[in-house]
Coordinates of C-alpha atoms and ligand atoms in Angstrom, one line a residue:
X27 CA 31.5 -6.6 12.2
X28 CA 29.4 -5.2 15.0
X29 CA 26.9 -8.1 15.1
X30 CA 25.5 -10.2 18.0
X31 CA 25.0 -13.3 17.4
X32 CA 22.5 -15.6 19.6
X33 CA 21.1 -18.9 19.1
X34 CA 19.4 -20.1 22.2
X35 CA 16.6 -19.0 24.1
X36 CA 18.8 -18.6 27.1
X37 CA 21.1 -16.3 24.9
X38 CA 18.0 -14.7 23.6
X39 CA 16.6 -13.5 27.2
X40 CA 20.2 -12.6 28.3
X41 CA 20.8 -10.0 25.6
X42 CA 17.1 -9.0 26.0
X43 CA 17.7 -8.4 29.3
X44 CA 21.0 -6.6 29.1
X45 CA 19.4 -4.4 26.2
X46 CA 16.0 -3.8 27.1
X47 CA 14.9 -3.0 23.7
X48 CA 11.9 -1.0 23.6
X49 CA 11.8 -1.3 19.8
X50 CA 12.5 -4.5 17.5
X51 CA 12.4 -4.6 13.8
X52 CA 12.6 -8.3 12.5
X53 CA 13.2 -9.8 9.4
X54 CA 12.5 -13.5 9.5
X55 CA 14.6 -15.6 7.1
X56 CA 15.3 -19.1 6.4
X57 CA 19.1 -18.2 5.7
X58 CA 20.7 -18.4 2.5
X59 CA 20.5 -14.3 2.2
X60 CA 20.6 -12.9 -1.1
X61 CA 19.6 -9.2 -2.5
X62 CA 16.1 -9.9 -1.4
X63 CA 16.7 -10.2 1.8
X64 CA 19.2 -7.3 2.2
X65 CA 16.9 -5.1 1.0
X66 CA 14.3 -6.1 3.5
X67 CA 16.8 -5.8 6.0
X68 CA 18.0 -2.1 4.6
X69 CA 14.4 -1.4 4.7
X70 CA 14.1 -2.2 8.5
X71 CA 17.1 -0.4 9.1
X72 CA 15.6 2.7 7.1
X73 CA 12.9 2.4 9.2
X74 CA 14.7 2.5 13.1
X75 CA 15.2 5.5 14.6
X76 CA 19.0 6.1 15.2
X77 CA 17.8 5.9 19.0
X78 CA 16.1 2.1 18.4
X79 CA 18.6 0.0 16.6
X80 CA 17.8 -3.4 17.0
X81 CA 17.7 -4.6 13.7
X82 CA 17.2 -8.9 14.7
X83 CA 17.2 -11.0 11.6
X84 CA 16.3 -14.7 12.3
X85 CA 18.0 -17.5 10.4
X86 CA 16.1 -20.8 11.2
X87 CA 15.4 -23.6 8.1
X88 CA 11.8 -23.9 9.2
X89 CA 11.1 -27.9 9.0
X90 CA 7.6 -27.5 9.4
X91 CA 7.1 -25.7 6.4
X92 CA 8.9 -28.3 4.1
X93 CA 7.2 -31.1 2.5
X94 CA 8.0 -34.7 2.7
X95 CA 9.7 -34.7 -0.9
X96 CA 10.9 -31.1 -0.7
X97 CA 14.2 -30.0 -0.6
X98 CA 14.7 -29.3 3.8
X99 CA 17.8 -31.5 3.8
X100 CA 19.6 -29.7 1.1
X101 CA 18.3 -26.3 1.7
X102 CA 21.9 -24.1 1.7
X103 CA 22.9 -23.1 5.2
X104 CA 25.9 -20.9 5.6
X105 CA 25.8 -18.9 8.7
X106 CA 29.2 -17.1 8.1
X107 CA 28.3 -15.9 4.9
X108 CA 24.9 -15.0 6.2
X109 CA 26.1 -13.1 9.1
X110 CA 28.5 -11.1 6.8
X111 CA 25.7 -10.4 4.5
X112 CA 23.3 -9.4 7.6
X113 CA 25.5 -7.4 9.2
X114 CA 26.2 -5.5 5.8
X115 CA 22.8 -4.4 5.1
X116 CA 22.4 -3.0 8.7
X117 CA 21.3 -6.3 11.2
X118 CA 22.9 -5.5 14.6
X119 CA 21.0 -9.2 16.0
X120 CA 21.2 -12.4 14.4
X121 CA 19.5 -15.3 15.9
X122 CA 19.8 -18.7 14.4
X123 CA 18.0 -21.0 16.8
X124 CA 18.0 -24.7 16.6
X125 CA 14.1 -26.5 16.6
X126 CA 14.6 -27.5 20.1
X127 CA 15.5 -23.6 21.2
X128 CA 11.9 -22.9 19.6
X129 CA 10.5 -25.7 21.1
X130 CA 12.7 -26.7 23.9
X131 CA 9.8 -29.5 24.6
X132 CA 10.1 -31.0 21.3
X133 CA 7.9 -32.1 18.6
X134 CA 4.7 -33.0 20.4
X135 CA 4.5 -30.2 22.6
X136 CA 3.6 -26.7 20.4
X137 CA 0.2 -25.6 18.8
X138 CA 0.2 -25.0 15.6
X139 CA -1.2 -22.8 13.7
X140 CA -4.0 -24.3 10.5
X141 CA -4.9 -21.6 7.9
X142 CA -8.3 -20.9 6.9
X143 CA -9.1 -23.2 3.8
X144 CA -9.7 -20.0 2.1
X145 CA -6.4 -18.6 2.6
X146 CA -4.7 -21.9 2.2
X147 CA -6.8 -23.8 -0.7
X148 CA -5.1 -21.4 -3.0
X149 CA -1.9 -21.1 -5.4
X150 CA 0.9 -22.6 -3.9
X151 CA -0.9 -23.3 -0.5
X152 CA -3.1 -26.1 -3.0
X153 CA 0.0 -28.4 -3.8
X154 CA 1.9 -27.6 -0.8
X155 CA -0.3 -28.9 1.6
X156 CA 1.4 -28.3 5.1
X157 CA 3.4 -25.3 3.7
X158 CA 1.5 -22.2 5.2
X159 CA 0.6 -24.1 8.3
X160 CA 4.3 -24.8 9.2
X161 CA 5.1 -20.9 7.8
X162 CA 2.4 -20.1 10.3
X163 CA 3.3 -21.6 13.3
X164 CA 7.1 -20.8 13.1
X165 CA 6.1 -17.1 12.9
X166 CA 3.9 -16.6 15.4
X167 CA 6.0 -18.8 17.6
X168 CA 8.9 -16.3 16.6
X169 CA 6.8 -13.3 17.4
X170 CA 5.4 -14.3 20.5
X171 CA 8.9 -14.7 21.6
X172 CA 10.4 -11.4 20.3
X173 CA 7.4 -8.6 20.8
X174 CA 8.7 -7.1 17.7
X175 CA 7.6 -3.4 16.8
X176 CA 8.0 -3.9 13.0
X177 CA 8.0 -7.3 11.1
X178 CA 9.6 -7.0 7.6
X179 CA 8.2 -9.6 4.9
X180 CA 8.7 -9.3 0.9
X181 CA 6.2 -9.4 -1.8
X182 CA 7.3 -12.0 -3.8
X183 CA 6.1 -14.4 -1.2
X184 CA 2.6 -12.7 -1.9
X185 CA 0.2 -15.9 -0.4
X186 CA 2.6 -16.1 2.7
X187 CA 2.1 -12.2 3.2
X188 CA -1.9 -12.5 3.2
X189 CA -1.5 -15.2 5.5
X190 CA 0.5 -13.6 7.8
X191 CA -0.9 -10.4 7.7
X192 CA -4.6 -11.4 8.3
X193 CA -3.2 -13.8 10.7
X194 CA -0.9 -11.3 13.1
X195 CA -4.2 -8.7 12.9
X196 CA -6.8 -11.5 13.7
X197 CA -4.8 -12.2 16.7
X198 CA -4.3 -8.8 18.0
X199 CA -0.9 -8.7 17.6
X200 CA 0.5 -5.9 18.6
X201 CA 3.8 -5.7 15.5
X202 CA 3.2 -3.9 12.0
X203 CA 4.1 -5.4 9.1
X204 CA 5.9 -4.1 6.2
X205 CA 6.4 -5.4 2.6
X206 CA 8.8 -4.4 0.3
X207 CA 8.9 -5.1 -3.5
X208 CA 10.0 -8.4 -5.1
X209 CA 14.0 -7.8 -5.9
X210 CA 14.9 -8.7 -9.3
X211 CA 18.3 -9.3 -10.4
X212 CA 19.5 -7.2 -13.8
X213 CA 17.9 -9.8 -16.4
X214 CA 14.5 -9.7 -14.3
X215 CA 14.7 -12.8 -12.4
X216 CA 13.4 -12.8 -9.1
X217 CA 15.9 -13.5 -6.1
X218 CA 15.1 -16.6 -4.5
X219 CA 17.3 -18.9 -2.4
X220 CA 16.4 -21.5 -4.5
X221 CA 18.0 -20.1 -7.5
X222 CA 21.1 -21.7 -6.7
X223 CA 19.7 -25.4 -7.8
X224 CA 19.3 -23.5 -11.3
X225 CA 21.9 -24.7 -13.8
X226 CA 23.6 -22.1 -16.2
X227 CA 21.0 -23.8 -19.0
X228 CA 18.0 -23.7 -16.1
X229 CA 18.4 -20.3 -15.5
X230 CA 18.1 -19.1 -19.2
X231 CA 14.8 -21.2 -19.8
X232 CA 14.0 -19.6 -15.3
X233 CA 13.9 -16.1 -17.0
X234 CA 11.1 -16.8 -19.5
X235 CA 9.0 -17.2 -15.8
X236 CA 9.1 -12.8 -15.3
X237 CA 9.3 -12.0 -19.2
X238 CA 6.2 -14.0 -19.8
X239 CA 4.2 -12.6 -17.3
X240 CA 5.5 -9.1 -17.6
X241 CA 4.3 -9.1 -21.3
X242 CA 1.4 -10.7 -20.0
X243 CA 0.5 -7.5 -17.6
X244 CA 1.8 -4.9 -20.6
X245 CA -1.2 -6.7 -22.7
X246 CA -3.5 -6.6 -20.1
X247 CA -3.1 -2.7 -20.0
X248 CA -3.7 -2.7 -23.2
X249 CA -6.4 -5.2 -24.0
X250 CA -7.8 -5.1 -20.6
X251 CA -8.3 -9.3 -20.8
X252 CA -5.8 -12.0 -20.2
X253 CA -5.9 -15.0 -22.1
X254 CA -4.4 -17.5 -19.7
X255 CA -4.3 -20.2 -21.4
X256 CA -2.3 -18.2 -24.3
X257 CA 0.0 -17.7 -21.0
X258 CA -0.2 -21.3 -20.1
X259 CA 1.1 -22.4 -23.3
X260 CA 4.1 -19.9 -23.6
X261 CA 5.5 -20.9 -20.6
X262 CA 5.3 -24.4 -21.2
X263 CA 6.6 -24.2 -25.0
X264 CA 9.6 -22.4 -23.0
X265 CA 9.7 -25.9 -21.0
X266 CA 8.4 -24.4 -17.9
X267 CA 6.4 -27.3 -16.6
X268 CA 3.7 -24.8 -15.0
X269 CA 2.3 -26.2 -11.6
X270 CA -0.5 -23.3 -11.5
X271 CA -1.8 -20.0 -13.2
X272 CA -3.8 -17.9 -12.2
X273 CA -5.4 -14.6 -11.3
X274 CA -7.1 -13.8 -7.7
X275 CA -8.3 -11.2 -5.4
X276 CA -4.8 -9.8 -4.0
X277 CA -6.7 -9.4 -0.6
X278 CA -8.7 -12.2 -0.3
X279 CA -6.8 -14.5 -3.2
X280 CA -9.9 -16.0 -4.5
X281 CA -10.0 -16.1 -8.1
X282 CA -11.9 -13.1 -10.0
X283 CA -12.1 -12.4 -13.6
X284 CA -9.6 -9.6 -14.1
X285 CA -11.6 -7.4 -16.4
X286 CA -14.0 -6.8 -13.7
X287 CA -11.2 -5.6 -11.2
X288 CA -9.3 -2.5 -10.7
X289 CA -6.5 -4.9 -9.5
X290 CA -5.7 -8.4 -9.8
X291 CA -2.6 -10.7 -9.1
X292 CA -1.6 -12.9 -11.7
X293 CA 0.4 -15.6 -10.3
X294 CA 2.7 -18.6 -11.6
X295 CA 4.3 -21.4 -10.1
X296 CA 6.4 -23.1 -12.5
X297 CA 9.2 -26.5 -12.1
X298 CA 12.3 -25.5 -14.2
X299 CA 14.6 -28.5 -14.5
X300 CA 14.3 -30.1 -11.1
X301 CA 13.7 -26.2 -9.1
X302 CA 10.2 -24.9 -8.1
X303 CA 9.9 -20.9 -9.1
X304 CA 7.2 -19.1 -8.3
X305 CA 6.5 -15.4 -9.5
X306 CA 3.9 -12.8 -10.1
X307 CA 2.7 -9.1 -11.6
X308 CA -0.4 -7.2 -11.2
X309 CA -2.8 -6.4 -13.4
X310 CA -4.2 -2.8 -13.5
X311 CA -6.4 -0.7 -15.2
X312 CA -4.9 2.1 -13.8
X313 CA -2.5 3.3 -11.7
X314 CA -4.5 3.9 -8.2
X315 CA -7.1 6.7 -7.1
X316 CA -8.3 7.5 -3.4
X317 CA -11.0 9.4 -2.8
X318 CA -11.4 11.3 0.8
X319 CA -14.6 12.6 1.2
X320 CA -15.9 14.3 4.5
X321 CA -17.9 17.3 6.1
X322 CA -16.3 20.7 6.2
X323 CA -13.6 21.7 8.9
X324 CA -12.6 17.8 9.1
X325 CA -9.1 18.9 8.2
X326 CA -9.7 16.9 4.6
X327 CA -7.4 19.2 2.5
X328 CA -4.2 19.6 5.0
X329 CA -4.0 16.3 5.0
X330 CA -5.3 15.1 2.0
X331 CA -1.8 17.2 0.3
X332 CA 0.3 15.7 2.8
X333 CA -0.8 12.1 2.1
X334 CA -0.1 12.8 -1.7
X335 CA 3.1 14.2 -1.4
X336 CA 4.5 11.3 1.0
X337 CA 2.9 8.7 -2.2
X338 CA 3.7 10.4 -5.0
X339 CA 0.0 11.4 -6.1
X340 CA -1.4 14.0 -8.0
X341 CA -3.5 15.9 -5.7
X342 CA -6.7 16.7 -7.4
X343 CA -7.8 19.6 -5.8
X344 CA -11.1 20.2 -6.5
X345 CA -11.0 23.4 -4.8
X346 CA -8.3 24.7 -7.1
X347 CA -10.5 23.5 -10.2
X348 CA -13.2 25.7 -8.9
X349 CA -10.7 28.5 -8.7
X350 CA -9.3 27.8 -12.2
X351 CA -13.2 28.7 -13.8
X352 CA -13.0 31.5 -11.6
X353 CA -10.2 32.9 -12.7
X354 CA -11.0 32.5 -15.9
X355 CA -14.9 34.2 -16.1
X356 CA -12.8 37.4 -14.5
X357 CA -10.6 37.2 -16.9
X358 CA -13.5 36.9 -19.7
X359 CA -15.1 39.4 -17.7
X360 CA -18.1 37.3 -18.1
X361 CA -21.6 38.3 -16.1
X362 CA -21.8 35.7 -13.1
X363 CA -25.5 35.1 -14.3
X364 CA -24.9 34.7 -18.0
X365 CA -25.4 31.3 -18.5
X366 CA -24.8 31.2 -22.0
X367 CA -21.1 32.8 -22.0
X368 CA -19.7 30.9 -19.1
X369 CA -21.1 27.5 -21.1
X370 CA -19.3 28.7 -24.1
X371 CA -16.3 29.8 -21.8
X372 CA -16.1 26.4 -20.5
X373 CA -16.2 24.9 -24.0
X374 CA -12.4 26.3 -23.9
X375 CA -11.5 25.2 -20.4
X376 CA -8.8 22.6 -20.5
X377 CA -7.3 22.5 -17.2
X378 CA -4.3 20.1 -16.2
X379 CA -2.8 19.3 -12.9
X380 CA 0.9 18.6 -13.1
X381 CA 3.1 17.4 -10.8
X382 CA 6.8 19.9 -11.2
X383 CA 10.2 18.0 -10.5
X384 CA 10.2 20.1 -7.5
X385 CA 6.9 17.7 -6.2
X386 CA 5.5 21.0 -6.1
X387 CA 1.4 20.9 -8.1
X388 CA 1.0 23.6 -11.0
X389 CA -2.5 24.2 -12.0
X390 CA -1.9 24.4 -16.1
X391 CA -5.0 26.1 -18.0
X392 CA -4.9 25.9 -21.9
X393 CA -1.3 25.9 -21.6
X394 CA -0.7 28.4 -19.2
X395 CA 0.9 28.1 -15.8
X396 CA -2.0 29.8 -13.5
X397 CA -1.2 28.2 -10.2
X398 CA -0.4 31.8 -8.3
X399 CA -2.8 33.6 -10.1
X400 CA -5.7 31.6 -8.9
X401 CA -5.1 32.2 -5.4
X402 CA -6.1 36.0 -5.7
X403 CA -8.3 37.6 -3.5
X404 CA -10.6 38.3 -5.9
X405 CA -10.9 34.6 -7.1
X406 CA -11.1 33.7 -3.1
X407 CA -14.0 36.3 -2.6
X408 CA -16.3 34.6 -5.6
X409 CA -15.5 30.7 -6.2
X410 CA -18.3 30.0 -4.0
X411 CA -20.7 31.3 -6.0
X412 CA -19.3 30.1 -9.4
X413 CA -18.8 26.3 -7.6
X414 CA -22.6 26.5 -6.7
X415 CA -23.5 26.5 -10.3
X416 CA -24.8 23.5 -11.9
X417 CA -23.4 24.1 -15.1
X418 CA -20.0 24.6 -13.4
X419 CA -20.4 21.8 -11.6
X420 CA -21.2 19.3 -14.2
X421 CA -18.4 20.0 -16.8
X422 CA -15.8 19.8 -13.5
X423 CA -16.9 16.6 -12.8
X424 CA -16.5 15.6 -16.3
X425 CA -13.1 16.7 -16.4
X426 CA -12.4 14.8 -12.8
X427 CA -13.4 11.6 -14.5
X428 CA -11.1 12.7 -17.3
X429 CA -8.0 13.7 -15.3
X430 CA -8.4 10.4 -13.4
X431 CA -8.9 8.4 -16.5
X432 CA -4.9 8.0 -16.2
X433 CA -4.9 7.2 -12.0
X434 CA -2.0 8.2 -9.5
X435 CA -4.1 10.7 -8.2
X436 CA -5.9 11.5 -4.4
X437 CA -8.9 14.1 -4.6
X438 CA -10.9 15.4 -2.0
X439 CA -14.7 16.9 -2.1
X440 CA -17.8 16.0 -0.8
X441 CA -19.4 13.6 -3.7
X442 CA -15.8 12.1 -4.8
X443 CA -16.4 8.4 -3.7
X444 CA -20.0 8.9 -4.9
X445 CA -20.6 10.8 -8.1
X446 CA -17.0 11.3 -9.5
X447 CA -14.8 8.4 -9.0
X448 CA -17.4 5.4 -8.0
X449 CA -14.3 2.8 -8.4
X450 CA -11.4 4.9 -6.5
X451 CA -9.3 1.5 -4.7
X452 CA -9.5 3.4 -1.8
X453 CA -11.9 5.2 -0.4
X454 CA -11.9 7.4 2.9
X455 CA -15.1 9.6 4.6
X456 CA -13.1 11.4 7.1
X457 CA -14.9 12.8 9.8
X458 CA -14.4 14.5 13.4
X459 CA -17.4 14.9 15.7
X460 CA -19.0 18.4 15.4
X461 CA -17.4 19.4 18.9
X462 CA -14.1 18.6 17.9
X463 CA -14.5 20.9 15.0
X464 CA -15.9 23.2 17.0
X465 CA -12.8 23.5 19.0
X466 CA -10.8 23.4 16.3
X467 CA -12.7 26.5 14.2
X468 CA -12.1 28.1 17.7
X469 CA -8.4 27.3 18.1
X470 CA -8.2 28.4 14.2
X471 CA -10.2 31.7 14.6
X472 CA -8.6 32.5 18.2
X473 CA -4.9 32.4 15.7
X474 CA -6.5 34.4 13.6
X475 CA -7.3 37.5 16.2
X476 CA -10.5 36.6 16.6
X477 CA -12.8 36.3 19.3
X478 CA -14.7 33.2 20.1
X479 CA -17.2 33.8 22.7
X480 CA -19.4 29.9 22.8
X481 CA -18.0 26.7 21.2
X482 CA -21.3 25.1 21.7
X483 CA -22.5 27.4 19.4
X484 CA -20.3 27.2 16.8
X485 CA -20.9 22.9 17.7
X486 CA -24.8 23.8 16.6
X487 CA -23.7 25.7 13.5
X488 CA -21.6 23.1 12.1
X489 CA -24.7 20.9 12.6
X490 CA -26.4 22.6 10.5
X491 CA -24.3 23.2 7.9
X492 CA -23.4 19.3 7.8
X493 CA -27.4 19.1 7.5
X494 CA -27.5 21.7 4.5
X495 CA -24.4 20.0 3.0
X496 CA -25.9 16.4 3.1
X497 CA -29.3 17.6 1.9
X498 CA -28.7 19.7 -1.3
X499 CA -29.3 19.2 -4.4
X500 CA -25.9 19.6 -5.9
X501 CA -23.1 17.3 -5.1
X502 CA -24.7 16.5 -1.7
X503 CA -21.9 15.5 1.0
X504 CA -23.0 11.4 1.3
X505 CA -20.5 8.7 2.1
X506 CA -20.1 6.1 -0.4
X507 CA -21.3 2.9 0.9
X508 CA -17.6 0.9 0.7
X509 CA -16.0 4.0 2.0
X510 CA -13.6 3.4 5.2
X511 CA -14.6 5.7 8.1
X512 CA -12.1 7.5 9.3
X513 CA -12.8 9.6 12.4
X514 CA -10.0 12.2 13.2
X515 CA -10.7 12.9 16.9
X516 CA -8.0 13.0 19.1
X517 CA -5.7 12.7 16.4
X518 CA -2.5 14.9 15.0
X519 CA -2.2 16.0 11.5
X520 CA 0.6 13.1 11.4
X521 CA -1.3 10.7 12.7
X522 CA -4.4 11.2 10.0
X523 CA -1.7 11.0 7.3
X524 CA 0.0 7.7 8.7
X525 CA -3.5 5.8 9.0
X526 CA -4.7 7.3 5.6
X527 CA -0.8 5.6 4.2
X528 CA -2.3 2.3 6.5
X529 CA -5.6 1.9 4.3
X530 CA -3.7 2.8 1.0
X531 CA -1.4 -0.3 1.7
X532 CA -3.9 -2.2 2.4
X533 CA -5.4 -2.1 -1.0
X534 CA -2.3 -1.1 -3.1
X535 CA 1.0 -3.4 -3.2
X536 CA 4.2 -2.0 -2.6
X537 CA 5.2 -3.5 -5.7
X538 CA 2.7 -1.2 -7.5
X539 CA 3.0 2.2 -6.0
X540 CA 5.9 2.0 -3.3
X541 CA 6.0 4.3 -0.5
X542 CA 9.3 5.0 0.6
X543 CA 10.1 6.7 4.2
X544 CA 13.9 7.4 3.6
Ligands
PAF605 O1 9.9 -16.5 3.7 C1 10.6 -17.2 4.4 O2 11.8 -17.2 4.2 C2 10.0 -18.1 5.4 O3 8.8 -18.6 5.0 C3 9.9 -17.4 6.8 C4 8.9 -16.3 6.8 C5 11.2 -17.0 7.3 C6 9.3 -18.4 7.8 O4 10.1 -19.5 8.0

């Protein structure tokens, strides 16, 4: 076992010293490791760069974040085992500090950390009053003391990862945290420390906690309500003596009525036998949509396909939906200006976008595969003028609505966050200053072979053209009013993507649409 294994603070500063890691990823546990916790520590490991291996998982039973009649004394400690585990799942550091290596002045001498009331009045931070202050301090204690790059945190502890996150950004802390799923064992259960109390009998009546709300979010999808005091009862008529239920804001956890939200957590805390469970699911209409709006020559589409293959996402591409009714009046030979024959036309037009095996997007029209054919030069030379048509227009943006009836999709345009998807989850206007798309139309035509005598006066065209864009009368470029600004100055291709994968997590649980990097 290639572990090291350090416990004071002394030891702590030594290894730092001998090491002089420039990059940490640290999962913080209370011991007791168990699939949950290997997988955060896998994830960490994913995440290091052969060159950056310090993969530090703490082991401290955190006093402070135990109540007076809660179960600190007999929490299971077993460093061997844990080490073993650790070290398995890819931990080169362990450090299991005592309190006084935390606080080597003792118990009067740290500030603490007290959660907003918003944050804390909530779900399991209501009956456990000092919980999240104790969880708190011991974090930001540990982080101040380790400078971590990455902090790794699961979702099943959902309140302690709002907490945590909103904390570490409100304080400038310089470490980005991760989440990864809640790990369930094969019957469903969720892995928890605790589970160890459970009793053979216990842990029969402990999996009607993930069935019950499970069918609860498969209803949900269907229904689009949540009776949940129906839920209330089932649990308890499965003896589940339920301490809360409830359905909040994932962000802000206050509690919302979940048909008028694209996402909402429903969350349980439940005593089974002697053993407190908690658990949760989220409720969603639909599987997520982002919509990127943004002026031309912003560099919207390069990395609008990127950020939808890394998730997983259909890429709506508008562009290739103008293309598509393109295609199609050639084919017709239809006359551009007869109105009449391109309505009818598009009385047949059933386009679908379909993600192949390969991740690869086919562009599927009335059953036929005509992703290569669209890219023609003769389609290129006239979807301008077909996309400037109203009619066109309108019945695309009906079928946009329609393709993202079902979610899982990313489109691009100029009116996406506006006209055609007004509840995307996330929406982006990404923007560059009209000089730095100046130089980069220059940089673009200069690869091209061509010429580029003034860049201030390609800067002035783009002006205007942004000014045209914003100011017509069809689908008018306009950013939606709860659209994140993202402005791509200065910034790589990569580095558009990665903050565009930044927002999406912010509004989107791993649990519901996981990312993986590996
Ligand atoms: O989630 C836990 O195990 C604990 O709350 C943590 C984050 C290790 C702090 O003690």
């Amino acid at each position: 076992m290639n572990l090291t294994i350090l416990k004071t603070l002394t030891d702590l500063e030594d290894w730092r010293n001998q090491i002089q890691p420039d990059h940490m990823n640290f999962v913080p546990t209370m011991g007791c490791l168990h699939q949950g916790h290997e997988a955060l520590i896998k994830e960490a490991k994913a995440f290091s760069k052969p060159k950056y291996s310090n993969i530090l998982v703490s082991i401290f039973v955190n006093p402070l974040q135990f109540g007076e009649n809660e179960d600190f004394k007999q929490y299971p400690r077993d460093l061997e085992n844990d080490c073993e585990k650790a070290s398995k799942a890819g931990a080169t550091v362990i450090w299991a500090p005592s309190f006084e290596d935390i606080f080597p002045n003792g118990k009067d001498s740290y500030f603490t950390i007290n959660v907003p009331k918003n944050l804390n009045n909530k779900l399991c931070g209501a009956l456990r009053n000092q919980h999240f202050d104790g969880v708190a301090t011991i974090v930001i204690r540990m982080l101040s003391i380790l400078r971590p790059t990455h902090l790794f945190l699961g979702e099943k502890d959902w309140q302690q990862l709002v907490i945590l996150k909103q904390l570490i950004n409100e304080l400038n802390i310089q470490t980005k945290v991760h989440s990864i799923p809640t790990i369930r064992d094969t019957d469903g259960l969720a892995y928890s420390s605790r589970n160890i109390y459970l009793s053979k009998e216990d842990r029969k009546k402990a999996l009607m906690l993930p069935n019950i709300l499970k069918k609860a979010a498969q209803d949900y999808q269907e229904n689009n309500s949540i009776n949940l005091q129906e839920v209330k009862n089932s649990l308890e008529k499965n003896n589940l003596n339920v301490e809360y239920i409830e359905t909040v804001n994932p962000k802000t956890l206050t509690s919302i009525d979940s048909q008028k939200s694209q996402i909402c957590l429903l969350a349980a805390a439940v005593k089974c036998g002697k053993t407190r469970l908690i658990d949760h699911t989220f409720l969603l209409k639909q599987h997520p949509i982002v919509a990127i709006d943004g002026p031309a020559g912003a560099g919207k589409s390069t990395v609008t396909k990127k950020f939808a293959e890394k998730l997983g996402l259909i890429y709506l591409d508008t562009g290739a939906m103008y293309r598509a009714v393109t295609w199609m009046i050639q084919e017709k030979k239809i006359n551009h200006n007869n109105k009449n024959e391109i309505e009818l036309a598009l009385n047949d037009f059933n386009l679908d976008l379909q993600l192949s095996d390969s991740g690869k997007q086919t562009v599927i029209l009335n059953d036929q595969d005509i992703t290569n054919e669209i890219r023609s030069p003769q389609v290129t030379s006239e979807v301008s003028n077909i996309a400037a048509k109203t009619l066109v227009r309108e019945k695309l943006t009906l079928q946009q609505k329609e393709i993202g009836k079902r979610g899982g999709l990313v489109a691009e345009g100029r009116d996406i966050g506006t006209a055609v998807f007004p509840n995307a989850q996330l929406k982006v206007f990404l923007t560059a200053t009209p000089r730095e798309r100046a130089r980069r139309r220059a940089i673009d035509m200069k690869e091209k072979g061509f010429s580029v005598s003034n860049i201030s006066k390609l800067e002035t065209e783009i002006k205007e053209r942004d000014l045209k864009d914003s100011t017509r009368e069809i689908a008018p470029l306009c950013k939606a009013k709860d659209s994140k600004l993202l402005i791509t100055d200065g910034m790589t291709i990569e580095e558009v993507v990665d903050s565009l994968i930044d927002m999406f997590r912010e509004e989107i649980p791993q649990e519901v649409w996981p990312i993986k990097f590996h």
